[in-house]
PDB file of C-alpha atoms in Angstrom:
ATOM      1  CA  MET X1236      22.355 -23.066   6.683  1.00 78.00           C
ATOM      2  CA  ILE X1237      18.925 -22.376   6.072  1.00 79.00           C
ATOM      3  CA  ALA X1238      19.300 -19.258   7.539  1.00 85.00           C
ATOM      4  CA  TYR X1239      22.338 -18.309   5.700  1.00 84.00           C
ATOM      5  CA  TYR X1240      20.305 -19.134   2.349  1.00 81.00           C
ATOM      6  CA  GLU X1241      17.144 -17.015   3.508  1.00 82.00           C
ATOM      7  CA  SER X1242      19.123 -13.728   4.123  1.00 84.00           C
ATOM      8  CA  ARG X1243      20.376 -14.053   0.616  1.00 82.00           C
ATOM      9  CA  LEU X1244      16.822 -13.963  -0.721  1.00 83.00           C
ATOM     10  CA  LEU X1245      17.152 -10.208  -0.242  1.00 82.00           C
ATOM     11  CA  PHE X1246      19.798  -9.533  -2.676  1.00 83.00           C
ATOM     12  CA  PRO X1247      19.059  -8.627  -6.300  1.00 83.00           C
ATOM     13  CA  TYR X1248      20.135 -12.141  -7.834  1.00 85.00           C
ATOM     14  CA  ALA X1249      18.594 -14.692  -5.574  1.00 85.00           C
ATOM     15  CA  LYS X1250      18.297 -17.562  -8.094  1.00 85.00           C
ATOM     16  CA  GLY X1251      20.761 -19.700  -6.523  1.00 87.00           C
ATOM     17  CA  ALA X1252      19.608 -19.347  -2.727  1.00 85.00           C
ATOM     18  CA  ILE X1253      16.333 -20.308  -4.193  1.00 84.00           C
ATOM     19  CA  ILE X1254      17.372 -23.445  -5.467  1.00 86.00           C
ATOM     20  CA  ALA X1255      19.248 -24.398  -2.769  1.00 87.00           C
ATOM     21  CA  LEU X1256      16.645 -24.019  -0.103  1.00 85.00           C
ATOM     22  CA  LYS X1257      13.934 -25.980  -2.553  1.00 86.00           C
ATOM     23  CA  SER X1258      16.677 -28.322  -2.437  1.00 88.00           C
ATOM     24  CA  MET X1259      16.263 -28.563   1.618  1.00 87.00           C
ATOM     25  CA  GLY X1260      12.507 -28.656   1.875  1.00 85.00           C
ATOM     26  CA  TRP X1261      11.770 -25.026   1.780  1.00 82.00           C
ATOM     27  CA  GLN X1262       8.458 -23.868   0.227  1.00 78.00           C
ATOM     28  CA  GLU X1263       7.984 -20.835  -1.231  1.00 72.00           C
ATOM     29  CA  PRO X1264       5.354 -18.477   0.814  1.00 70.00           C
ATOM     30  CA  SER X1265       2.005 -17.876  -1.590  1.00 68.00           C
ATOM     31  CA  ALA X1266       2.208 -14.651  -3.723  1.00 60.00           C
ATOM     32  CA  THR X1267      -1.076 -13.623  -2.302  1.00 62.00           C
ATOM     33  CA  PRO X1268      -1.541 -13.576   1.172  1.00 65.00           C
ATOM     34  CA  LYS X1269      -5.513 -14.337   2.218  1.00 68.00           C
ATOM     35  CA  LEU X1270      -6.937 -11.965   3.809  1.00 68.00           C
ATOM     36  CA  LYS X1271      -9.423 -12.368   7.006  1.00 70.00           C
ATOM     37  CA  GLU X1272     -12.702 -10.332   7.399  1.00 70.00           C
ATOM     38  CA  ALA X1273     -12.250  -7.502   9.574  1.00 65.00           C
ATOM     39  CA  SER X1274     -14.374  -8.162  12.932  1.00 70.00           C
ATOM     40  CA  THR X1275     -13.998  -4.085  13.642  1.00 76.00           C
ATOM     41  CA  SER X1276     -15.631  -0.871  12.196  1.00 78.00           C
ATOM     42  CA  ILE X1277     -14.200   2.569  12.112  1.00 81.00           C
ATOM     43  CA  SER X1278     -16.271   5.587  12.234  1.00 86.00           C
ATOM     44  CA  ILE X1279     -14.748   8.981  10.960  1.00 87.00           C
ATOM     45  CA  LYS X1280     -15.757  12.293  12.591  1.00 87.00           C
ATOM     46  CA  LEU X1281     -14.870  15.370  10.544  1.00 83.00           C
ATOM     47  CA  ILE X1282     -14.324  18.346  12.712  1.00 84.00           C
ATOM     48  CA  GLU X1283     -13.931  21.842  10.907  1.00 79.00           C
ATOM     49  CA  THR X1284     -11.359  24.362  13.203  1.00 80.00           C
ATOM     50  CA  GLY X1285     -10.540  28.111  12.428  1.00 79.00           C
ATOM     51  CA  PRO X1286     -12.444  30.622  11.242  1.00 78.00           C
ATOM     52  CA  GLU X1287     -15.210  30.235   8.550  1.00 80.00           C
ATOM     53  CA  PRO X1288     -14.198  31.468   5.203  1.00 80.00           C
ATOM     54  CA  ALA X1289     -14.834  34.777   3.823  1.00 82.00           C
ATOM     55  CA  SER X1290     -17.506  35.245   1.526  1.00 85.00           C
ATOM     56  CA  SER X1291     -16.338  38.358  -0.093  1.00 86.00           C
ATOM     57  CA  GLU X1292     -12.890  40.274  -0.652  1.00 85.00           C
ATOM     58  CA  LYS X1293     -14.406  43.090   1.538  1.00 84.00           C
ATOM     59  CA  GLU X1294     -14.331  40.500   4.768  1.00 81.00           C
ATOM     60  CA  VAL X1295     -10.747  40.031   4.398  1.00 81.00           C
ATOM     61  CA  ALA X1296      -8.271  41.996   6.242  1.00 76.00           C
ATOM     62  CA  ILE X1297      -4.941  42.449   5.823  1.00 73.00           C
TER      63      ILE X1297
END
């Protein structure tokens, strides 16, 4: 029965489902989840590809 009301939470008008679930002891999850500290680090390496840009219009061949 709880699964039915939980599925109804996805609909635009979910107030009835919320009331029914709360009457069955269901509690809403907190609005802001607690973040854990990241234990890993990220490194970014930029790699240039392609030809070097032309310094003037005379260097451009069409």
